[in-house]
Amino acid sequence: MLSIKHNLPGLLLSALLLTACGGGGNGSTTDTSGGTIDTGANNGGLAWVEGEFIPYAQLANQCVADQSGSELSEKLWLRSWSNDTYLWYDEIVDTDPAPYTVPEYFELLKTNELSASGNIKDKFHYAMSSAEWEQLNQAGASLGYGFNLYLQQASAGMDRKVTVTFSEPNSPAALASIGRGAVLVSVDGVSIKDANDSDSINILNAGIFPSVSGKQTDFGVLDLGATEIRNVTLTATSVVSTPVPIASAIPTFSGNVGYIQFNAHIATAERQLVDAINGLKNSDVQDLVLDLRYNGGGLLALASQLGYMIAGEQATQNRTFERLTFNDKYPNRDPVTGEALTPIPFIDQSIGFDPNTLAQGEALPSLNLQRVFVLTTNNTCSASEALMNGLRGIDIDVIQIGGTSCGKPYGFYPTPNCDTTYFSVQFKGVNDKGFGDYSDGFVPSSNPTLASDLPGCVLNDDFSQPLGNINERLLSAALYYRDNNRCPALSTSSMGRVAAQAPFIDKGFTLEDTRVQSKLRNNRVWPTGL
């Protein structure tokens, strides 16, 4: 077994450097681009010159807010950082930043090219406040009411509908008994279905996506199976995610089957995953159903650990979980840490992301399984896909039930500058066999033909049953496939590359169709979150 025991301190050191640095400002990152900078008061010597790039380390943390810099210094930092570390840096149009705000300029610093299949090449370019990112990454904490939502038909006049997919335990939504399958009908008196003007849309967004803790919002809720709408007032608060809310053993005539609902690769998941695997191991499960339908990613190291805990020592010994490649300026080393590029192993020990719950260096349990059934939707993304790909790379059978995954074989180091953390694609990952071409997602198929096709069943999410219930459509189909090696009759596998519904979480309503995935849940970072 390729143990990380001796490499673990280095991993943690890299994580600490990442947390401490401001995109290269403290010397913990590597920036080899040429140029000089006038570092006098107010950065008066700065100017944009097409094709010339000041080293971004020299521009870091020169901010408007504390008067240590200007908007121009912040924009030029973004420009140099992108030119040095962005995976497709040579596809960025070098544009004068003067007419743009900092957020507007960041949006320009990405490729406009399309993938080979004609889809948008870079769908994962975003930023958020550094405080918000730290809360989300470490504890899964975000401001809201605790319900996860799916939007059906975002535009007015198209039977717009918002359905609750699940509510976080002990959240305002859960305490108000708003559960899976409930439909939000109105927000502060505005009909979700019929809103068609800017004022109404603004009320919907302000209510469903609050920006201030303590905000009270009145919701009209139609519970699953109910015929009458009930009115509920919820107060926005910081809701902490429970990344592994369900782990259970399902008895069958051919042995126990494990079920794990895994919602986010965040730091607190390490302890919960270890507990879940230990419990299933004690129940002598013969197979595993891993529910990743709402898991948009997070810490790549956790995906590697879970891969080991599923497959075990023999299957993962001396095998690569994922190998990272950066842009052509850095063929042999990581442009952020400066370290030589080495394959990421299947990690067999605890990293201790939260040392209060799990210490570093403890041996991880394993189920030693030869296959896993994975439940997916369009919101299954990034580190979740890396887990699927990593297991396939060592010949573990991955049976996919649900919809096409989001398609993100890419990752980034979240990089802070001036109280904002930026996420810009910096690397691509491949498995032990060198495969990573799934930018259009993994596709369940009864007749796999492409390398990104997986054996399985195409099915839409089922909001009519609780998650973990054997009658819920995706879990039921996984159990049926296990017994019969084929999809149940209700599967739409014969329809081809049909995507299951994707949860709508964070972006907000517009007067156009906005069926997009949450920016907060499409992360793939190493070693602190992908």
XYZ file of C-alpha atoms in Angstrom:
530
model
C 0.000 0.000 0.000
C 1.301 3.452 -0.894
C 0.958 5.046 2.508
C 0.962 8.802 3.008
C 2.212 8.526 6.563
C 5.547 10.163 5.803
C 4.063 12.656 3.338
C 1.190 13.787 5.533
C 2.978 16.722 7.204
C 3.860 18.040 3.751
C 0.241 17.821 2.692
C -0.856 19.772 5.728
C 1.900 22.323 5.216
C 0.652 22.904 1.669
C -2.842 23.383 3.017
C -1.630 25.919 5.560
C 0.322 27.828 2.931
C -2.756 27.941 0.761
C -4.839 29.321 3.577
C -2.278 31.902 4.545
C -1.294 33.245 1.156
C -2.987 36.027 -0.770
C -2.431 34.670 -4.263
C 1.338 34.861 -3.904
C 1.632 37.946 -1.724
C 3.580 36.287 1.082
C 5.999 34.398 -1.109
C 4.367 31.017 -0.568
C 3.383 30.725 -4.205
C 5.490 30.714 -7.332
C 5.201 33.457 -9.971
C 7.710 33.345 -12.792
C 6.224 35.955 -15.120
C 8.538 38.867 -15.914
C 8.128 42.588 -15.301
C 8.552 45.272 -12.664
C 6.212 47.441 -10.650
C 6.269 50.880 -9.097
C 5.299 50.115 -5.490
C 5.070 53.727 -4.384
C 2.123 55.222 -2.527
C -1.266 54.579 -4.171
C 0.460 52.482 -6.866
C 0.674 55.572 -9.035
C 3.065 53.910 -11.455
C 0.668 51.154 -12.530
C -0.620 50.941 -16.075
C -2.057 48.313 -18.383
C 0.208 47.485 -21.301
C -1.079 44.884 -23.717
C 0.985 41.703 -23.597
C 3.060 42.781 -20.591
C 2.379 41.198 -17.197
C 3.664 42.333 -13.808
C 4.378 39.360 -11.502
C 1.169 38.834 -9.583
C 3.068 38.268 -6.325
C 4.072 41.942 -6.474
C 0.467 43.047 -6.914
C -1.127 40.953 -4.183
C -3.192 42.600 -1.462
C -2.968 46.106 -2.883
C -6.592 46.872 -2.171
C -9.102 49.671 -2.489
C -10.776 48.875 0.826
C -7.757 49.599 3.034
C -6.303 52.222 0.663
C -3.182 50.142 0.113
C -3.966 50.034 -3.590
C -6.560 50.809 -6.214
C -9.106 49.110 -8.432
C -6.412 49.019 -11.091
C -3.978 47.155 -8.825
C -6.680 44.599 -8.001
C -7.527 44.130 -11.679
C -3.905 43.857 -12.724
C -3.352 41.237 -10.008
C -6.219 39.211 -11.458
C -4.827 39.624 -14.955
C -1.279 38.494 -14.057
C -2.507 35.669 -11.815
C -4.729 34.385 -14.605
C -1.996 34.660 -17.220
C 0.329 32.643 -15.026
C -1.937 29.917 -13.588
C -5.148 29.652 -15.665
C -5.297 26.334 -17.519
C -6.239 28.023 -20.811
C -4.317 31.277 -20.243
C -3.514 31.599 -23.953
C -7.240 31.785 -24.757
C -7.847 34.882 -22.606
C -8.266 38.075 -24.625
C -5.929 40.659 -23.075
C -8.395 43.489 -22.475
C -7.823 46.966 -21.040
C -9.335 46.810 -17.522
C -10.157 50.525 -17.342
C -13.874 50.377 -18.341
C -14.700 47.524 -15.936
C -15.242 47.006 -12.243
C -13.129 44.357 -10.522
C -15.895 41.695 -10.663
C -16.674 42.542 -14.287
C -13.033 42.296 -15.249
C -12.628 38.935 -13.541
C -15.477 37.597 -15.678
C -13.448 38.469 -18.788
C -10.382 36.534 -17.630
C -11.445 33.169 -18.972
C -11.676 31.344 -22.270
C -14.588 31.959 -24.597
C -13.868 28.789 -26.544
C -16.217 25.823 -26.804
C -15.482 22.190 -26.025
C -15.169 19.589 -28.781
C -18.859 18.811 -28.302
C -19.839 22.463 -28.739
C -20.546 23.227 -25.083
C -19.100 26.098 -23.053
C -15.539 25.149 -22.185
C -15.244 26.951 -18.841
C -18.447 26.777 -16.766
C -16.677 27.089 -13.433
C -15.361 30.636 -13.090
C -16.528 32.532 -10.018
C -15.645 34.464 -6.882
C -17.060 35.027 -3.406
C -16.090 36.822 -0.231
C -13.221 35.110 1.550
C -15.205 34.971 4.788
C -18.060 33.194 3.026
C -15.677 30.698 1.419
C -13.952 29.862 4.709
C -17.289 29.164 6.384
C -18.517 27.043 3.509
C -15.320 25.055 2.999
C -14.582 24.264 6.628
C -18.049 23.669 8.072
C -20.430 23.923 5.132
C -21.934 27.013 6.763
C -23.965 29.352 4.599
C -26.627 31.966 5.196
C -30.150 30.783 4.557
C -32.969 28.629 5.887
C -31.485 25.179 5.378
C -33.483 23.897 2.439
C -31.924 22.673 -0.785
C -34.010 23.584 -3.822
C -34.716 22.375 -7.331
C -36.062 24.889 -9.837
C -38.302 23.646 -12.599
C -38.708 26.159 -15.438
C -37.122 29.374 -14.226
C -38.944 31.709 -16.613
C -42.384 33.124 -16.009
C -45.213 31.650 -18.043
C -43.555 28.224 -18.063
C -45.093 26.709 -14.927
C -42.197 27.831 -12.743
C -41.911 25.541 -9.712
C -39.535 25.346 -6.748
C -39.303 22.022 -4.922
C -37.418 21.217 -1.711
C -35.023 18.309 -2.245
C -33.984 18.077 1.412
C -33.628 20.231 4.505
C -30.550 20.311 6.710
C -31.103 18.801 10.177
C -32.049 21.369 12.861
C -32.220 24.178 10.302
C -35.098 26.699 10.250
C -36.664 24.764 7.359
C -36.396 21.425 9.165
C -37.773 22.856 12.405
C -40.731 24.168 10.392
C -41.271 20.640 8.996
C -40.452 21.651 5.431
C -39.282 18.373 3.977
C -38.390 16.715 0.698
C -41.063 17.176 -1.949
C -42.561 20.335 -0.463
C -43.218 23.069 -3.047
C -42.602 26.755 -2.325
C -45.652 28.549 -3.704
C -45.074 32.167 -2.649
C -42.490 34.448 -1.070
C -43.652 37.456 0.937
C -46.956 37.340 -0.916
C -45.458 37.065 -4.416
C -46.433 33.992 -6.453
C -43.343 32.049 -7.532
C -45.182 30.610 -10.523
C -46.525 33.897 -11.889
C -43.910 36.547 -11.041
C -43.050 38.335 -14.287
C -41.760 41.817 -13.420
C -38.537 43.061 -11.896
C -40.036 44.103 -8.564
C -41.600 40.675 -8.037
C -38.424 38.872 -9.104
C -36.418 40.985 -6.655
C -38.781 39.988 -3.829
C -38.351 36.307 -4.717
C -34.559 36.596 -4.740
C -34.363 38.629 -1.532
C -36.590 36.136 0.244
C -35.198 32.808 -0.972
C -31.562 33.931 -1.052
C -31.177 36.253 1.972
C -28.068 38.381 2.350
C -28.595 39.434 5.974
C -28.803 37.173 9.012
C -32.054 37.591 10.897
C -34.120 38.426 7.819
C -37.653 37.052 8.196
C -39.464 35.791 5.118
C -43.026 34.527 4.742
C -43.365 31.430 2.566
C -46.439 29.749 1.191
C -45.644 26.024 1.328
C -47.506 23.102 -0.231
C -46.248 20.020 1.574
C -45.877 16.711 -0.235
C -49.329 15.115 -0.495
C -51.109 18.163 0.930
C -53.982 19.965 -0.776
C -53.828 23.211 1.206
C -51.035 25.772 1.323
C -49.670 26.624 4.751
C -47.907 29.864 5.635
C -44.517 29.650 7.316
C -42.234 32.441 8.508
C -38.535 31.562 8.445
C -35.608 33.524 9.861
C -32.338 33.476 7.932
C -29.352 32.213 9.871
C -25.981 30.571 9.323
C -26.826 26.952 8.537
C -24.136 24.323 9.010
C -24.241 21.481 6.498
C -24.384 17.856 7.589
C -22.358 16.253 4.780
C -23.314 12.648 5.629
C -26.891 12.789 6.952
C -27.726 9.131 6.238
C -25.674 5.941 6.493
C -27.612 2.705 6.808
C -27.516 -0.999 5.993
C -30.402 -2.302 3.890
C -31.173 -6.001 4.420
C -31.793 -8.041 1.268
C -32.100 -11.766 0.517
C -28.558 -11.696 -0.895
C -26.927 -9.795 1.958
C -26.850 -6.313 3.409
C -26.429 -3.332 1.099
C -24.911 -0.127 2.408
C -26.437 3.271 1.635
C -24.642 6.565 2.218
C -26.051 9.989 1.389
C -22.958 12.162 0.888
C -23.712 15.803 0.153
C -20.404 17.699 0.291
C -16.658 17.048 0.389
C -16.076 19.475 3.271
C -13.758 19.216 6.275
C -16.404 17.932 8.693
C -17.176 15.028 6.343
C -13.958 13.195 7.227
C -15.171 12.046 10.655
C -18.690 11.356 9.367
C -17.446 9.236 6.467
C -15.180 7.206 8.730
C -18.092 6.576 11.103
C -20.354 5.632 8.183
C -17.864 3.151 6.714
C -17.158 1.623 10.121
C -20.879 1.145 10.683
C -21.375 -0.497 7.292
C -18.315 -2.686 7.801
C -19.762 -3.886 11.103
C -23.016 -4.650 9.243
C -21.074 -6.810 6.765
C -22.458 -5.045 3.684
C -21.933 -6.842 0.381
C -22.492 -3.776 -1.827
C -22.682 -0.005 -1.494
C -25.070 2.583 -2.897
C -23.395 5.994 -2.700
C -25.856 8.860 -3.107
C -23.982 11.782 -4.692
C -26.984 13.375 -6.402
C -26.534 16.692 -4.538
C -22.760 16.553 -4.031
C -21.097 19.277 -6.079
C -17.607 18.568 -4.815
C -15.196 19.951 -2.252
C -11.964 18.534 -0.903
C -10.235 16.225 -3.359
C -8.357 14.611 -0.485
C -11.681 13.434 0.953
C -12.597 11.880 -2.386
C -9.286 10.027 -2.349
C -9.903 8.828 1.214
C -13.414 7.634 0.367
C -12.071 5.836 -2.699
C -9.693 3.932 -0.431
C -12.445 3.184 2.088
C -14.636 1.720 -0.680
C -11.971 -0.293 -2.543
C -9.552 -1.228 0.220
C -5.806 -1.788 0.461
C -5.313 -4.524 -2.120
C -7.127 -2.704 -4.932
C -5.438 0.640 -4.265
C -1.896 -0.495 -3.471
C 0.618 1.536 -5.489
C -2.192 2.960 -7.635
C -2.931 6.587 -8.473
C -6.180 8.225 -7.452
C -5.621 11.279 -9.631
C -2.789 12.909 -11.529
C -2.938 16.678 -12.023
C -1.767 18.580 -15.091
C -1.447 22.380 -15.241
C -0.937 24.723 -18.172
C 2.027 24.318 -20.508
C 4.107 26.805 -18.528
C 4.293 24.234 -15.747
C 4.741 20.733 -17.175
C 6.607 19.374 -14.160
C 5.624 21.403 -11.124
C 2.650 22.960 -9.425
C 2.525 26.711 -10.214
C 0.877 27.506 -6.876
C 2.938 25.506 -4.395
C 6.088 25.271 -6.509
C 6.319 21.551 -5.710
C 7.156 18.859 -8.250
C 4.075 17.206 -9.736
C 3.494 13.792 -8.195
C 0.442 11.529 -8.463
C -2.193 11.753 -5.731
C -2.467 8.337 -4.061
C -5.496 6.689 -2.560
C -5.120 8.099 0.943
C -5.323 5.391 3.604
C -5.002 7.554 6.722
C -6.924 10.390 8.309
C -5.708 13.873 7.461
C -7.305 15.466 10.517
C -9.145 18.301 8.781
C -10.960 18.756 12.086
C -8.519 17.489 14.746
C -11.183 17.896 17.416
C -13.119 15.004 15.891
C -10.449 12.952 14.112
C -6.700 13.081 14.651
C -4.160 12.959 11.870
C -2.601 9.646 10.869
C -5.256 7.149 11.949
C -5.730 4.128 9.683
C -8.929 4.330 7.658
C -11.444 1.471 7.552
C -12.361 -0.121 4.229
C -15.157 -2.204 2.739
C -12.984 -3.947 0.108
C -15.722 -3.813 -2.529
C -15.350 -4.583 -6.224
C -18.204 -2.315 -7.303
C -20.248 0.667 -6.170
C -23.625 2.014 -7.258
C -23.562 5.813 -7.546
C -26.724 7.934 -7.631
C -26.247 11.102 -9.687
C -27.850 14.243 -11.114
C -26.459 17.247 -12.987
C -25.343 18.529 -9.594
C -22.964 15.602 -9.074
C -19.781 17.466 -9.804
C -16.053 17.898 -9.471
C -14.627 15.924 -6.528
C -17.613 13.568 -6.773
C -16.757 12.880 -10.403
C -13.080 12.511 -9.451
C -14.137 9.795 -7.007
C -16.044 7.955 -9.736
C -13.165 8.363 -12.183
C -10.529 7.359 -9.644
C -12.354 4.120 -8.828
C -12.812 3.317 -12.513
C -9.067 3.803 -12.954
C -8.366 0.835 -10.674
C -11.087 -1.360 -12.228
C -13.739 -0.933 -9.565
C -17.114 -1.246 -11.310
C -19.031 2.016 -11.033
C -22.737 1.610 -11.821
C -24.388 5.001 -12.390
C -28.072 5.490 -11.588
C -29.783 8.812 -12.294
C -28.694 11.602 -14.605
C -25.601 12.832 -16.417
C -23.113 14.388 -13.998
C -22.006 18.009 -14.375
C -18.732 17.390 -16.263
C -15.862 18.948 -14.310
C -12.521 17.166 -14.612
C -10.947 20.498 -13.625
C -9.932 22.100 -10.370
C -8.388 25.113 -8.739
C -6.745 26.483 -5.663
C -9.143 28.988 -4.084
C -7.003 32.123 -4.107
C -7.763 35.113 -1.874
C -6.943 38.711 -2.689
C -8.393 41.813 -1.033
C -11.048 39.890 0.960
C -12.342 38.094 -2.148
C -11.532 34.483 -2.984
C -11.263 33.676 -6.688
C -11.845 30.343 -8.391
C -10.313 29.992 -11.828
C -9.593 26.657 -13.526
C -5.939 25.791 -13.005
C -5.602 22.057 -13.530
C -7.151 18.965 -15.013
C -7.226 15.541 -13.376
C -6.832 12.069 -14.864
C -7.089 8.667 -13.192
C -4.597 5.797 -12.954
C -5.330 4.864 -16.577
C -4.794 8.430 -17.791
C -8.498 9.128 -18.438
C -10.101 12.463 -17.609
C -12.121 13.410 -20.690
C -15.572 13.788 -19.203
C -16.212 17.514 -19.610
C -19.768 16.685 -20.733
C -20.300 14.530 -17.659
C -20.496 10.845 -16.889
C -23.535 9.356 -18.589
C -25.478 6.323 -17.334
C -26.255 3.969 -20.196
C -27.657 0.492 -20.765
C -25.223 0.228 -23.686
C -22.054 2.220 -22.920
C -20.148 3.212 -26.055
C -18.045 6.250 -25.103
C -15.327 6.311 -22.470
C -17.480 8.654 -20.382
C -20.500 6.316 -20.563
C -21.038 4.194 -17.471
C -23.237 1.128 -17.144
C -26.462 2.083 -15.425
C -29.914 3.621 -15.718
C -31.130 7.069 -16.731
C -33.725 8.237 -14.219
C -35.036 11.576 -12.998
C -34.863 12.498 -9.337
C -37.820 11.322 -7.272
C -39.138 13.921 -4.823
C -42.079 11.783 -3.718
C -40.060 9.581 -1.360
C -37.545 10.297 1.411
C -33.874 9.859 0.613
C -32.687 6.459 1.757
C -36.139 4.900 1.362
C -35.988 1.685 -0.667
C -39.032 2.877 -2.641
C -37.285 6.072 -3.770
C -36.780 5.763 -7.531
C -32.978 5.947 -7.780
C -32.223 3.770 -4.770
C -34.891 1.272 -5.819
C -33.350 1.089 -9.303
C -29.875 0.489 -7.839
C -31.202 -2.415 -5.762
C -33.039 -3.803 -8.804
C -29.921 -3.529 -10.976
C -27.934 -5.326 -8.282
C -30.301 -8.283 -8.405
C -30.963 -8.369 -12.154
C -27.945 -6.711 -13.813
C -30.295 -4.455 -15.769
C -32.482 -1.422 -15.302
C -36.082 -1.593 -14.126
C -38.821 -1.036 -16.707
C -39.406 2.559 -15.617
C -35.852 3.554 -16.556
C -35.430 5.881 -19.513
C -32.084 4.367 -20.523
C -33.383 3.721 -24.022
C -33.805 7.489 -24.445
C -30.051 7.963 -24.731
C -28.071 10.785 -23.140
C -30.848 12.260 -21.020
C -29.829 14.284 -17.989
C -31.672 14.031 -14.710
C -32.838 17.172 -12.992
C -30.249 19.322 -11.302
C -30.881 21.083 -8.006
C -31.219 24.829 -8.227
C -29.564 26.287 -5.199
C -27.936 29.630 -5.250
C -27.927 31.842 -8.311
C -31.331 33.478 -8.064
C -34.190 34.143 -10.427
C -34.082 36.326 -13.508
C -36.641 36.938 -16.192
C -34.747 34.423 -18.315
C -34.169 30.727 -17.792
C -31.560 30.383 -15.021
C -31.278 26.663 -14.505
C -27.709 26.769 -13.274
C -25.820 25.066 -10.518
C -24.738 26.686 -7.317
C -21.379 28.400 -7.459
C -20.855 27.287 -3.868
C -20.956 23.580 -4.669
C -18.805 23.156 -7.754
C -15.468 22.967 -6.005
C -12.484 20.743 -6.690
C -9.363 21.859 -4.895
C -6.211 20.169 -3.702
C -5.418 19.771 -0.925
C -8.083 21.980 0.614
C -11.090 21.642 -1.684
C -11.967 20.720 -5.303
